CSV table of C-alpha atoms in Angstrom, one decimal:
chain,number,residue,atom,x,y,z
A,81,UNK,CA,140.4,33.5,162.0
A,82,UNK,CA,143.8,33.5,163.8
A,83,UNK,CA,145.5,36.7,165.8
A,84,UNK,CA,148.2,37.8,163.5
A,85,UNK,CA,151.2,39.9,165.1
A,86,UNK,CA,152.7,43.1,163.2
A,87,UNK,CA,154.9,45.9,164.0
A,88,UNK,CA,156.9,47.9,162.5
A,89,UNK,CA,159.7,50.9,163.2
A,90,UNK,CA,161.1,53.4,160.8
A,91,UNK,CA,165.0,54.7,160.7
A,92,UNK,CA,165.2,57.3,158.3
A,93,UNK,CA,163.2,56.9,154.8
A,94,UNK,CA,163.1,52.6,155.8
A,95,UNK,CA,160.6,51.2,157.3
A,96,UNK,CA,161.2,47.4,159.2
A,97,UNK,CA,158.4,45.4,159.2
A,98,UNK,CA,157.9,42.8,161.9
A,99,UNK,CA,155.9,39.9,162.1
A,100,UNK,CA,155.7,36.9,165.2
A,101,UNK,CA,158.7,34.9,163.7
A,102,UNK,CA,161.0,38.8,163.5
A,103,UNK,CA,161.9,40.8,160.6
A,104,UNK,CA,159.6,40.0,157.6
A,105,UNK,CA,160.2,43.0,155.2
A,106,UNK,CA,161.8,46.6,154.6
A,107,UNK,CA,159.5,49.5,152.8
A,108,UNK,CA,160.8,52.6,151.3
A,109,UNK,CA,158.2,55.3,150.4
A,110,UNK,CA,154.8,56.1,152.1
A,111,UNK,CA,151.6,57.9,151.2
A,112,UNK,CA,151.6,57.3,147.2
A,113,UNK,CA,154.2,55.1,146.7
A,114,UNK,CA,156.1,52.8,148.0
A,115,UNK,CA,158.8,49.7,147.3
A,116,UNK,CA,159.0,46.0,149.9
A,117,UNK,CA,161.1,44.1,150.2
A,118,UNK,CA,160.8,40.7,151.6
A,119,UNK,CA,163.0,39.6,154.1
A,120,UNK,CA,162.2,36.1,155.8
A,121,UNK,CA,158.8,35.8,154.2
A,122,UNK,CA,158.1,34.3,150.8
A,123,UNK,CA,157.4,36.6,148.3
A,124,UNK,CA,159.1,39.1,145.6
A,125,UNK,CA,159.9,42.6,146.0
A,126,UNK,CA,156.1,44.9,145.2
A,127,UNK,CA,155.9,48.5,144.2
A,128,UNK,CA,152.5,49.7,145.2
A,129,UNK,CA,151.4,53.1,143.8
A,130,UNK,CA,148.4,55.0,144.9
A,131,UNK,CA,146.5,57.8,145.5
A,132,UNK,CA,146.6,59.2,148.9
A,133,UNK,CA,142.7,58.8,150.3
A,134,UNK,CA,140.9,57.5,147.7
A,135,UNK,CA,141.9,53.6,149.0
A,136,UNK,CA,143.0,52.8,145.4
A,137,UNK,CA,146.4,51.1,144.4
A,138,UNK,CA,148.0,49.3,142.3
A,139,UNK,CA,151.0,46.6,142.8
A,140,UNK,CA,153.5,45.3,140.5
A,141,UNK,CA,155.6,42.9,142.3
A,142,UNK,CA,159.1,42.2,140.7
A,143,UNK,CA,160.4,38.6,139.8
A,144,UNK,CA,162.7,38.5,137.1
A,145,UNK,CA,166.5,37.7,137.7
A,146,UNK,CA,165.3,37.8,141.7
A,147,UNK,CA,165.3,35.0,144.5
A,148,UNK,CA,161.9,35.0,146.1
A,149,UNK,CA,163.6,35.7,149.1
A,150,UNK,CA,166.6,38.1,150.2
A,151,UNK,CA,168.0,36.4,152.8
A,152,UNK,CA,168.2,37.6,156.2
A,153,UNK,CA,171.7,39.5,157.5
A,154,UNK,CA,173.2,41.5,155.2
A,155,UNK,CA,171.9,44.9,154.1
A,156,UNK,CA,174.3,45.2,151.6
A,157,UNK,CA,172.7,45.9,147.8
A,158,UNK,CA,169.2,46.7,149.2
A,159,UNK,CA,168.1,49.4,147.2
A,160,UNK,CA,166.8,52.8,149.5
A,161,UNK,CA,164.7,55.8,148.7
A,162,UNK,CA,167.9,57.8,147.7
A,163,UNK,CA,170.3,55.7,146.5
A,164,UNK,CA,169.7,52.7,143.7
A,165,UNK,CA,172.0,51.4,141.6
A,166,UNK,CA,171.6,52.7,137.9
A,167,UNK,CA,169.9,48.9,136.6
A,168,UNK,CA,168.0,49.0,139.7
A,169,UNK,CA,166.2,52.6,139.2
A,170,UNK,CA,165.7,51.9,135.5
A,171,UNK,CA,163.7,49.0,136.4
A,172,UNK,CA,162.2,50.6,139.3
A,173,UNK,CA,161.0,53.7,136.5
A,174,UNK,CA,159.8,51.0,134.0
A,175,UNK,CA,157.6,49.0,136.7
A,176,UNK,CA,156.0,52.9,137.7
A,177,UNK,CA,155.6,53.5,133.4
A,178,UNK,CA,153.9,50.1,133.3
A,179,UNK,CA,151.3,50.8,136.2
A,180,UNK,CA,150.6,54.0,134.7
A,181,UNK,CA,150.0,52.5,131.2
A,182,UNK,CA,148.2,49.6,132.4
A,183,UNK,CA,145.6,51.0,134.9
A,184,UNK,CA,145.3,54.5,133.6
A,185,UNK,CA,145.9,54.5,130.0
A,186,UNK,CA,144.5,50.7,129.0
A,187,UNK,CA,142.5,50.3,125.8
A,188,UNK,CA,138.8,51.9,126.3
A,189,UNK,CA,140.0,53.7,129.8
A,190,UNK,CA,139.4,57.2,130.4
A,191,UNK,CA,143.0,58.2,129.3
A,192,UNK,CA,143.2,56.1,126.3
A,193,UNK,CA,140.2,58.2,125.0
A,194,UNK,CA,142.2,61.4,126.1
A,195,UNK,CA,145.4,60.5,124.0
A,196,UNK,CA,143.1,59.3,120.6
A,197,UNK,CA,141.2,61.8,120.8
A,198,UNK,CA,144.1,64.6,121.1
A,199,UNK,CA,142.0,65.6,124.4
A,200,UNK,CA,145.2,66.8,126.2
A,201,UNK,CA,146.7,69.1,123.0
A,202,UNK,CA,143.1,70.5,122.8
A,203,UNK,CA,142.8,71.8,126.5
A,204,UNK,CA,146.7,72.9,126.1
A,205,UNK,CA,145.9,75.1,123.2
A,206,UNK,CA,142.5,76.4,124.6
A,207,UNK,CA,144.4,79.0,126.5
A,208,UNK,CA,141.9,79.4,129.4
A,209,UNK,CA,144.6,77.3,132.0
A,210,UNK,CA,146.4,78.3,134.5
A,211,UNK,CA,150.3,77.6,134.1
A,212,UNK,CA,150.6,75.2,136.6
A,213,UNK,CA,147.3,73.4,134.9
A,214,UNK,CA,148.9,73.6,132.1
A,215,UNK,CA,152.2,72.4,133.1
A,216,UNK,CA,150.8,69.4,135.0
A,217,UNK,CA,148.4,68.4,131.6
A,218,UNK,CA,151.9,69.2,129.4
A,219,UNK,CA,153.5,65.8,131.1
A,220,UNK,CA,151.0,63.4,129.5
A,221,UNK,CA,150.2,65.1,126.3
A,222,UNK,CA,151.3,61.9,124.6
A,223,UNK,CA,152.2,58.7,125.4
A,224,UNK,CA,156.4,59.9,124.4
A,225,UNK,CA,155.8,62.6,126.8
A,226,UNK,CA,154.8,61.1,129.9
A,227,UNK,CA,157.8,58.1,129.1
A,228,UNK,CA,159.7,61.0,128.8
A,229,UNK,CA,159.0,62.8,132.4
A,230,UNK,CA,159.4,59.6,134.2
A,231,UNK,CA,162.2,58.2,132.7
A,232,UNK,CA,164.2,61.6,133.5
A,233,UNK,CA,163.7,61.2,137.3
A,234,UNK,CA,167.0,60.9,139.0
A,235,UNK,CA,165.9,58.7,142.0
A,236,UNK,CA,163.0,56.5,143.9
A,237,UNK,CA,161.5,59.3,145.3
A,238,UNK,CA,161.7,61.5,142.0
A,239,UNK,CA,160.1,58.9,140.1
A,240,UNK,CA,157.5,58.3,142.8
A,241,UNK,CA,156.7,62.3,143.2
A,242,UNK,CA,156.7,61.9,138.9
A,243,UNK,CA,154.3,59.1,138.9
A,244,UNK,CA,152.1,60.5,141.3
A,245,UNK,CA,152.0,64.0,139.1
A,246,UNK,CA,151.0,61.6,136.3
A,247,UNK,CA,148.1,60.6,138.2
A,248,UNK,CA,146.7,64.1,138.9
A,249,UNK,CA,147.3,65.1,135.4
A,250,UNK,CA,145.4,62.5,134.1
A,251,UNK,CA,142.7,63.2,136.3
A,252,UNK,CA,142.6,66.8,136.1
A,253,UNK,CA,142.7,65.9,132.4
A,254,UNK,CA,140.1,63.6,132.6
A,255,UNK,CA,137.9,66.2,134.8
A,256,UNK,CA,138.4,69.4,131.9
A,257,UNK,CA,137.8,66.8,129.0
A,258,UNK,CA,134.3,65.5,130.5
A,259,UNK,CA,133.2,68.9,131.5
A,260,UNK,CA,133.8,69.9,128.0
A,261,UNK,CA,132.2,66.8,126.1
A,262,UNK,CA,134.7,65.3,124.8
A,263,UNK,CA,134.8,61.8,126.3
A,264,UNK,CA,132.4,59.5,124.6
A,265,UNK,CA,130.0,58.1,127.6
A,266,UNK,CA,129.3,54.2,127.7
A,267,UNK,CA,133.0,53.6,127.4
A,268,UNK,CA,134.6,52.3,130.4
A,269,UNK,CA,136.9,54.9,132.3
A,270,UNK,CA,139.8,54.2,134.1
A,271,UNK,CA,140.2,53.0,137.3
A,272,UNK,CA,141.3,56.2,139.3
């Protein structure tokens, strides 16, 4: 196995990434979320979502209507955690919805049992949560209503907070549904 060299310096929400040869990739994001961007190393541009501490994540890299590689100079167009240009969020929000259907709403998952099942409604009507419980189940009662939530962010960092509230709903929802019986055992869960 060879050495490999990496190092990296942040300047505001960026992060440069540097590898033996220089500047291989920017990130935006951190804990939970984040967008690369390759620089001068092959590749397409990856959103990785996660949750903090559990060493679970998912990654979506980006290749449509792209060049595998951005070349080196210019900065100009490179979307940041603040500012995207509208085409560029929208796309960015769809990539998040898709992760979030894929790994925790999938056919025979955890969540997918939640939504046929009308798991979420029930615990929302049971009238024994706390608001905030309740507030945080209310974003994924349905599959139109967590679309909804993160497609109404305003920016990378909204949708990232957004997505990441998705992911705690689901698995507080998960936690309340199981306590109470109602996800049929056997089945496989999602991965969480």
């Amino acid at each position: 196995m060879g050495f490999r060299f990496r190092r990296s310096a942040r300047l505001g929400p960026l992060r440069f990434n540097f590898a033996k040869g220089g500047l291989s990739s920017i990130s935006v994001g951190g804990r939970g979320a984040s967008f690369n961007i390759p620089v001068a190393r092959s590749g397409s541009p990856r959103t990785t979502v996660g949750i903090p501490g559990t060493g679970l994540s998912w990654s979506v890299e980006h290749s449509p209507d792209r060049p595998a590689v951005i070349p080196a100079g210019s900065a100009a167009g490179l979307p940041n955690s603040r500012r995207l240009r509208p085409g560029q969020l929208d796309a960015f929000k769809q990539s998040l919805l898709g992760v979030l259907q894929q790994e925790l709403f999938a056919a025979g998952s955890e969540g997918a049992q939640l939504w046929e099942n009308g798991s979420v409604s029930r615990l929302l009507g049971d009238g024994s949560l706390s608001p905030r419980t309740a507030g945080l189940l209310a974003l994924i009662e349905t599959p139109e209503a967590m679309e909804g939530y993160l497609m109404r962010a305003q920016s990378q960092d909204d949708a990232k907070r957004r997505t990441q509230r998705c992911i705690e709903a689901m698995q507080e929802a998960s936690r309340l549904a199981a306590s109470k019986g109602w996800l049929a055992t056997g089945r496989s869960s999602g991965s969480i």
